[in-house]
Coordinates of N, CA and C in Angstrom, one line a residue:
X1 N 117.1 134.3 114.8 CA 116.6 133.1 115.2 C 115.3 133.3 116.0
X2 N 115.2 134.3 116.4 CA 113.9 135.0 117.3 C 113.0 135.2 116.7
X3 N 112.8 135.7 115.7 CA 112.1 136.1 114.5 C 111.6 134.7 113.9
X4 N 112.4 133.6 113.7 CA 111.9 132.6 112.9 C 111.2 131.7 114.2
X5 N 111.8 131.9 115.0 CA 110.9 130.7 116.5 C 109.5 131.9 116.2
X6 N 109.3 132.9 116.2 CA 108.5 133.3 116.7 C 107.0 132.9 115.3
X7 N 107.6 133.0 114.3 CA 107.0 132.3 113.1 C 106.3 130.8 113.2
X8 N 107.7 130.1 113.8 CA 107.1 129.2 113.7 C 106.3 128.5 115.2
X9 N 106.7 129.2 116.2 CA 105.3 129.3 116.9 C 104.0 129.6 116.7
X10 N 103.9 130.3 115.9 CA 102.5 130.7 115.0 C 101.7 129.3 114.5
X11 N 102.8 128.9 113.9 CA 102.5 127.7 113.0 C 102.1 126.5 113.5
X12 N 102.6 126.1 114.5 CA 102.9 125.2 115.7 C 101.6 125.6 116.4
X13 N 101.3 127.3 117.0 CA 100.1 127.1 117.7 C 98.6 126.6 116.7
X14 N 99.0 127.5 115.5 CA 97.8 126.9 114.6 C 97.1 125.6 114.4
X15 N 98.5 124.4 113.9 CA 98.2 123.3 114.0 C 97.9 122.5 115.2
X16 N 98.4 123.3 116.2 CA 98.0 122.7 117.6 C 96.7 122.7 117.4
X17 N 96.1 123.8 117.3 CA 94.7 124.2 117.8 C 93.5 123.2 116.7
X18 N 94.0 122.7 115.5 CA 93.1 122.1 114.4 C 93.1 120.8 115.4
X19 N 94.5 120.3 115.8 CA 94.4 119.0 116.2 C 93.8 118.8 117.7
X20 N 93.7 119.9 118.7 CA 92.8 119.8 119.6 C 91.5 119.9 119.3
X21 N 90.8 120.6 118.1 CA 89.8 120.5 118.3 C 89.2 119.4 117.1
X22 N 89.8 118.5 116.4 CA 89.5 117.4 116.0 C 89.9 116.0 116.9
X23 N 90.8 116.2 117.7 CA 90.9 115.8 119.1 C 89.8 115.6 120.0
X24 N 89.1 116.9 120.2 CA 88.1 116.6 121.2 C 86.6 116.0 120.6
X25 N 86.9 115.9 118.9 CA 85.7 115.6 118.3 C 86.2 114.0 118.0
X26 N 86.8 113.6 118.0 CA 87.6 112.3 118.4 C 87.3 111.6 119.9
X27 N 87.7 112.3 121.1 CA 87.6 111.8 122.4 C 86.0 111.8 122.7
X28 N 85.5 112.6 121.7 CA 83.6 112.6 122.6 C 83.0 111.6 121.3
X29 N 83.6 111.0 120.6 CA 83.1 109.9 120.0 C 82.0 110.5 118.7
X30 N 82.3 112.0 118.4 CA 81.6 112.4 117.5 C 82.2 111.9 115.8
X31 N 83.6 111.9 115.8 CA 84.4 110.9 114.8 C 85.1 109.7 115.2
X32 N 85.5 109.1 114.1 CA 86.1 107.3 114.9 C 87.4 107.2 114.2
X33 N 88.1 106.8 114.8 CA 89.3 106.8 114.2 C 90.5 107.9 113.3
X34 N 91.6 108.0 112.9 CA 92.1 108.7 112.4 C 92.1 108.4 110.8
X35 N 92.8 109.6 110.1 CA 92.9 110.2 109.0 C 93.8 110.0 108.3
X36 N 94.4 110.2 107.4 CA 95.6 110.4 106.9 C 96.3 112.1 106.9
X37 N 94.9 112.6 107.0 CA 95.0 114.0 107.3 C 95.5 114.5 109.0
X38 N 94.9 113.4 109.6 CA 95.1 113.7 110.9 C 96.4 113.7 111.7
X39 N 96.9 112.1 110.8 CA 97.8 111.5 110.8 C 99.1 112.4 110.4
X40 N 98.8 113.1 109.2 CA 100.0 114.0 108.8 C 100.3 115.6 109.6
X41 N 98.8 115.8 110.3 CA 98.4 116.9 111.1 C 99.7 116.5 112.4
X42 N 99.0 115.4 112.9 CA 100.0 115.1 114.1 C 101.8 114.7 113.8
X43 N 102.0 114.5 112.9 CA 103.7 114.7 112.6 C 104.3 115.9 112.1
X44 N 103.3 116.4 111.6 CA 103.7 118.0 111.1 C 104.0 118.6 112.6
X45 N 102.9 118.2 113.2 CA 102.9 119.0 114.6 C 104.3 118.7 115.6
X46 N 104.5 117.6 115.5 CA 105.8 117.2 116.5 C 106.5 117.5 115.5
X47 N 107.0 117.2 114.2 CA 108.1 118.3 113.8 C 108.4 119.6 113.9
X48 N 107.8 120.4 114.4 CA 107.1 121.7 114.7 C 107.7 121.8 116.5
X49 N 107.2 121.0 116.5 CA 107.7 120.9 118.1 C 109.3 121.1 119.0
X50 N 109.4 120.1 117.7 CA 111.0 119.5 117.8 C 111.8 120.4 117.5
X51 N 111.7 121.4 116.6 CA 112.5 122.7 116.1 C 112.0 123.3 117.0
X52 N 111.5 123.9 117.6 CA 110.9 124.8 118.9 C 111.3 124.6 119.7
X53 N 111.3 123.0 120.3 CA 112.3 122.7 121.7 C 113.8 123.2 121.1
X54 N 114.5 122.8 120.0 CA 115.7 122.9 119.9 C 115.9 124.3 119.8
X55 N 115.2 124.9 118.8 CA 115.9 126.2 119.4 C 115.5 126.6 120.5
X56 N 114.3 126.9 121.3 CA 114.3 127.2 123.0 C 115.4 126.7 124.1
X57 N 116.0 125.7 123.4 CA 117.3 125.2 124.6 C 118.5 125.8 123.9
X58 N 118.1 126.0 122.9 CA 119.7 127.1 122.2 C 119.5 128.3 123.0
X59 N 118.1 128.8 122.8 CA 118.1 130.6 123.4 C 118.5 130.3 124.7
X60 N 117.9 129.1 125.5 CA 118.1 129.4 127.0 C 119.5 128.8 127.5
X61 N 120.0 128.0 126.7 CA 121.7 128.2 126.9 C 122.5 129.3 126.8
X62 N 121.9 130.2 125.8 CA 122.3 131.4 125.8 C 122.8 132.5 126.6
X63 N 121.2 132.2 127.5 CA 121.3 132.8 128.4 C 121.7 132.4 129.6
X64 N 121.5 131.5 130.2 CA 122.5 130.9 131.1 C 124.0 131.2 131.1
X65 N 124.5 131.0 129.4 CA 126.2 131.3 129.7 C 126.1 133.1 130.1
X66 N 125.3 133.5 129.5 CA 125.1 135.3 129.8 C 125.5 135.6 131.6
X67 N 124.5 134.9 132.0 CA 124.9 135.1 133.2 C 125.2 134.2 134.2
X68 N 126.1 133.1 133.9 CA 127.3 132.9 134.0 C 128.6 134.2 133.7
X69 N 129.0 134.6 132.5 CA 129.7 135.0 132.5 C 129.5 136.4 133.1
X70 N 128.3 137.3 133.6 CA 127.7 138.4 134.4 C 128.2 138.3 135.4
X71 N 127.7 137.1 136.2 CA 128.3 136.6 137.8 C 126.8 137.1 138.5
X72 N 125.9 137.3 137.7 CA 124.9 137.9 138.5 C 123.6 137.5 137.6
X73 N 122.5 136.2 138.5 CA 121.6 135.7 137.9 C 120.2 136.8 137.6
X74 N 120.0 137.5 138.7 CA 118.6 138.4 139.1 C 117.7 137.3 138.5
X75 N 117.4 136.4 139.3 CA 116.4 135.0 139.3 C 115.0 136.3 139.6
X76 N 115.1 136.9 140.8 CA 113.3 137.2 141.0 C 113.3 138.0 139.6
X77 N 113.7 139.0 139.4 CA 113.3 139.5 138.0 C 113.0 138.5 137.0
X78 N 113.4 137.3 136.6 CA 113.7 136.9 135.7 C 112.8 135.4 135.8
X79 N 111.9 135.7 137.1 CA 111.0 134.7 137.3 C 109.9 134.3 135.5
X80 N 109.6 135.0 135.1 CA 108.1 135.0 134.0 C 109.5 134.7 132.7
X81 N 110.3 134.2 133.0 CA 111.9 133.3 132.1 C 111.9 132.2 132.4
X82 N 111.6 132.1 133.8 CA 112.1 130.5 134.1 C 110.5 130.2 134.2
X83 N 109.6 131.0 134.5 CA 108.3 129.9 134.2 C 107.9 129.9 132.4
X84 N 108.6 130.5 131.6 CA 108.2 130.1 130.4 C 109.1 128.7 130.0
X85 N 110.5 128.4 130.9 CA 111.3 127.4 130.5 C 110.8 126.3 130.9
X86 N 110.1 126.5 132.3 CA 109.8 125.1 133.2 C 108.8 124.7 132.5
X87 N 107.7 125.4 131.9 CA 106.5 125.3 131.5 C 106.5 124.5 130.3
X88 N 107.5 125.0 129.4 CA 108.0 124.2 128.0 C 108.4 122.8 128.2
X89 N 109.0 123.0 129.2 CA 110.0 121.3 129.8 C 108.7 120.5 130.3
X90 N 107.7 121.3 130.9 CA 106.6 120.5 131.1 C 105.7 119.8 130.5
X91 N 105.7 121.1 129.1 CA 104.7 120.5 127.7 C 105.3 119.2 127.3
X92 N 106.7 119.7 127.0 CA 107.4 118.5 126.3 C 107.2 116.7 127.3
X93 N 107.4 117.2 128.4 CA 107.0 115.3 129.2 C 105.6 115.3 129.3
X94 N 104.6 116.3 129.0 CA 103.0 115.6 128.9 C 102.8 115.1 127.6
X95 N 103.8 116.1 126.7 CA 103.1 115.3 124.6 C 103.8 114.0 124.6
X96 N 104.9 113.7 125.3 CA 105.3 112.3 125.3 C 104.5 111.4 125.9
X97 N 103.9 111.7 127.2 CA 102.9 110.9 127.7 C 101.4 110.5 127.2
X98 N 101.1 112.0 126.5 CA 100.0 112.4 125.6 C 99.8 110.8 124.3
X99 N 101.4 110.9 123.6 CA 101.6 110.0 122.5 C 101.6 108.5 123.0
X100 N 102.2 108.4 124.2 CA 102.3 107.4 124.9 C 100.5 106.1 125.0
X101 N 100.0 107.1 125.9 CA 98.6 107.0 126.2 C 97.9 107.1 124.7
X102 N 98.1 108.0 124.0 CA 97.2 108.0 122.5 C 98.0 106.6 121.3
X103 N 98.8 106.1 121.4 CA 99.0 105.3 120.2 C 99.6 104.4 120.4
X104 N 99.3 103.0 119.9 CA 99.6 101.6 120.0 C 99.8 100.6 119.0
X105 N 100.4 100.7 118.6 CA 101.0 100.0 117.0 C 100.7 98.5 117.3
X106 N 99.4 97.7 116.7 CA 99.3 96.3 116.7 C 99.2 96.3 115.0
X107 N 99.9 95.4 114.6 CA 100.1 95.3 113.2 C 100.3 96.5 112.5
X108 N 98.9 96.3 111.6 CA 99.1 97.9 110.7 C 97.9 98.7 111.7
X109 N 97.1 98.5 112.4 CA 96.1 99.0 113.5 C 96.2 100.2 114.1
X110 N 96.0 101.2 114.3 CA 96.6 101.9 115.8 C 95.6 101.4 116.5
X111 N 95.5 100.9 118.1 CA 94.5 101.0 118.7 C 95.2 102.1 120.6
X112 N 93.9 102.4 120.8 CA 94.0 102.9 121.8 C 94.4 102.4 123.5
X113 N 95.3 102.7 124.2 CA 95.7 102.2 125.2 C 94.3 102.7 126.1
X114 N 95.0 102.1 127.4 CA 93.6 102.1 128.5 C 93.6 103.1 129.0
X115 N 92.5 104.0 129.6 CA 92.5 105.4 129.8 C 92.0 105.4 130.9
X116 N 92.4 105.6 131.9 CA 91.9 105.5 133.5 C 92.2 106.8 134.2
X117 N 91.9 106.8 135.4 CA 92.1 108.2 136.2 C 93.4 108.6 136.1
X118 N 94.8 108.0 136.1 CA 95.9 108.6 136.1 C 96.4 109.3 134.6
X119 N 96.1 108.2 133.7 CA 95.5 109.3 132.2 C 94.7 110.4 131.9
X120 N 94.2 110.8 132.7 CA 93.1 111.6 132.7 C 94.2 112.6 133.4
X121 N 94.6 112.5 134.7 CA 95.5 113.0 135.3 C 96.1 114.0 134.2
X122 N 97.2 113.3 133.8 CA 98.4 113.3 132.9 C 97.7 114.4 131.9
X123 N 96.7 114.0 131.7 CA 96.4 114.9 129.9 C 95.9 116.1 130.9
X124 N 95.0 115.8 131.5 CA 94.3 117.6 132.1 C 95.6 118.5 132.9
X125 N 96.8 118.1 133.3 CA 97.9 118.7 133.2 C 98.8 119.5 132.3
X126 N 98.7 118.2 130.9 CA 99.3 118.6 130.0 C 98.2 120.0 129.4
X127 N 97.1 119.7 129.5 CA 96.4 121.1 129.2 C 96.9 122.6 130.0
X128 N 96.9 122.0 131.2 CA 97.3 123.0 132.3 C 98.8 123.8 131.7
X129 N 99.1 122.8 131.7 CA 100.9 123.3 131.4 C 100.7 124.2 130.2
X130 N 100.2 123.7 129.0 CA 100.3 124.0 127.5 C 99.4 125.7 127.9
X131 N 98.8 125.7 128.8 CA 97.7 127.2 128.7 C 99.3 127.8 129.4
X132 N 99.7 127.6 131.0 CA 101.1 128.7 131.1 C 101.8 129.0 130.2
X133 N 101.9 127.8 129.6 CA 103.7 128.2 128.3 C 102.9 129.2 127.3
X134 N 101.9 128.8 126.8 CA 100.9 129.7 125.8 C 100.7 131.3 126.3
X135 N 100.1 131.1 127.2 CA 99.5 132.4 127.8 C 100.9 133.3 128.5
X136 N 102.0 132.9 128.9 CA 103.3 133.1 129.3 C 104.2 133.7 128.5
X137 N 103.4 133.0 127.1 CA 104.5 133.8 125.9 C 104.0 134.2 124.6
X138 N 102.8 134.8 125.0 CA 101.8 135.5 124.0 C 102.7 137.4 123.9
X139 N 102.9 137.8 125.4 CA 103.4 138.7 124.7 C 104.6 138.7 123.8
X140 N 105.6 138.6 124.5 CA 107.0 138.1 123.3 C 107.2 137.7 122.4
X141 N 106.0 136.9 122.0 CA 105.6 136.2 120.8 C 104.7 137.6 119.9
X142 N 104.1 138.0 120.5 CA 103.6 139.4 119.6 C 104.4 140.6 119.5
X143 N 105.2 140.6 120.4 CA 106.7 141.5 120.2 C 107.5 141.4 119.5
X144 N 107.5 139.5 118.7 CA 108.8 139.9 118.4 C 107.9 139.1 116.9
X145 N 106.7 139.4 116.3 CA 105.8 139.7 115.6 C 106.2 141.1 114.8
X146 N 106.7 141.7 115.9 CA 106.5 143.1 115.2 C 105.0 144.0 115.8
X147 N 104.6 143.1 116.1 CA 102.9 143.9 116.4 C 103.3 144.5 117.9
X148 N 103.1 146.0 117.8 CA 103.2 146.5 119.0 C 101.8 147.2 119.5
X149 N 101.4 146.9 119.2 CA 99.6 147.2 119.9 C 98.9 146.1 120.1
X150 N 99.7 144.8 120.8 CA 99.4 143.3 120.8 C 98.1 143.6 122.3
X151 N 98.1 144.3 123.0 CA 97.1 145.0 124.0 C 95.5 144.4 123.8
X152 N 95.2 145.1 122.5 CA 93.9 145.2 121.9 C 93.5 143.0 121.1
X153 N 94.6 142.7 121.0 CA 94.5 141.4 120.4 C 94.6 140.2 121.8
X154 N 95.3 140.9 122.4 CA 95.3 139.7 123.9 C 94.4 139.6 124.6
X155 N 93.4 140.1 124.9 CA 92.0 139.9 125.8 C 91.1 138.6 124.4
X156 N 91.2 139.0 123.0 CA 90.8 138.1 122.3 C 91.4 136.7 122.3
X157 N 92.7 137.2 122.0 CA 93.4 135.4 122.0 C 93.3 134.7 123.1
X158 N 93.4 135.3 124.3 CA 93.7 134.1 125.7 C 91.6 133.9 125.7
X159 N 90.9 134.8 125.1 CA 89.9 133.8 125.2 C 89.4 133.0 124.3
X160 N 89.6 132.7 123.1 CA 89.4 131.7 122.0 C 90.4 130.6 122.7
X161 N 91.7 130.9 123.0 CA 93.0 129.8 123.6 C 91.6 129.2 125.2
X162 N 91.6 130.1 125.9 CA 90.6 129.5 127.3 C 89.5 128.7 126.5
X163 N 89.0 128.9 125.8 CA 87.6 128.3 125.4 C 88.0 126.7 125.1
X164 N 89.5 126.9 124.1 CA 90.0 125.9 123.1 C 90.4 124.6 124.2
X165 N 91.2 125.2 125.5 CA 91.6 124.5 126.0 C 90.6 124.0 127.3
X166 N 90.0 124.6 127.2 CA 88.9 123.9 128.5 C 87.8 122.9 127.5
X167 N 87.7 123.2 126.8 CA 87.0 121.8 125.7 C 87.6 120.8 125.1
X168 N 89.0 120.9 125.3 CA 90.1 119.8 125.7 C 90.2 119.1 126.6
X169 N 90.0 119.8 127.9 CA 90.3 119.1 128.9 C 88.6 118.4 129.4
X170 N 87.4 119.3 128.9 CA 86.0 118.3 128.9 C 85.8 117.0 127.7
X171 N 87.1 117.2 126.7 CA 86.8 116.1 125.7 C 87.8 114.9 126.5
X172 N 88.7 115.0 127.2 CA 89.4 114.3 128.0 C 88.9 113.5 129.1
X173 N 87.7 114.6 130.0 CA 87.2 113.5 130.7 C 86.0 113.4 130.3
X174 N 85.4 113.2 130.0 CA 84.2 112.7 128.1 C 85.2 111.6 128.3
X175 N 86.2 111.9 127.3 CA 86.8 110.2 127.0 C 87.5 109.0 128.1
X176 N 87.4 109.6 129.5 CA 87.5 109.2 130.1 C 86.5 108.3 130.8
X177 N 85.4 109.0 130.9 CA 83.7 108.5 131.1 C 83.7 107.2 130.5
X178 N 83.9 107.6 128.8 CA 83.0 106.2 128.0 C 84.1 105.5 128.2
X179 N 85.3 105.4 128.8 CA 86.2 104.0 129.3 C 86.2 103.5 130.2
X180 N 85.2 104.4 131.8 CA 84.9 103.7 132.8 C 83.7 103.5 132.9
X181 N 82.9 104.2 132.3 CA 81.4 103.4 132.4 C 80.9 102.9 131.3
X182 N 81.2 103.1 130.0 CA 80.7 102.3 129.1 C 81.1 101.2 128.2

């Protein structure tokens, strides 16, 4: 099961990453409206999601009965466990809020809800959070890859991921701008 989460995290981060950065070409007004492409981008992605939460609450039930039946948590050891759990639990209530804030069913329409400072809030969090869970489980995720010289590849990935997500969170308040001043 570790092996296939770890797959399809791959899959999940990839499509993440297309739909942020057509996202942020979206929020800065360089494209207008969605796709059918985009459209099937973003349910791919929350299907993707939704197997990832489910199995992440299977592994970390797992582990909980583990130690339950141990009698012995070792919480400080096991701190960079519980900030990869809280972090996930965190992604998962900002992409709800994310979807919330991003889509509005008037007829056949989508239109956009109103995007004010506490939106703005909400999403440059959900970035926040989404860089811990990411950057939190890059190694594990390349361990259980198989790649054991993941060393040489991690100074790369957390900076393409840094770049990805800080032009996220400038296309966020960009799109925050053209709702309060223009």
């Amino acid at each position: 099961m570790r092996k296939f989460n770890a797959v399809l995290s791959v899959t999940l981060l990839t499509v993440f990453l297309v739909h942020i950065i057509s996202g942020i070409f979206n929020l800065c007004g360089f494209i207008s409206g969605g796709s059918i492409f985009l459209t099937a981008l973003t349910h791919t992605m929350e299907l993707l999601a939704a197997i990832h939460l489910v199995i992440g609450v299977k592994l970390t039930a797992n582990s909980v009965i583990a130690v339950k039946k141990s009698g012995v948590s070792y919480f400080k050891e096991n701190k960079i466990f519980w900030i990869r759990r809280i972090s996930g639990a965190a992604v998962i209530f900002f992409i709800v809020c994310h979807v919330i804030i991003f889509t509005k069913k008037n007829d056949t329409a989508f239109r956009l809800n109103y995007f004010g400072a506490v939106q703005l809030v909400s999403q440059i969090l959900m970035v926040l959070s989404v860089a811990v869970h990411v950057l939190t489980n890059i190694k594990p995720l390349m361990l259980s890859l198989g790649i054991s010289r993941y060393k040489s590849f991690i100074t790369d990935i957390l900076a393409v991921l840094s770049v990805i997500l800080l032009l996220s969170g400038v296309g966020f308040t960009v799109y925050y701008f053209r709702w309060t001043f223009i």
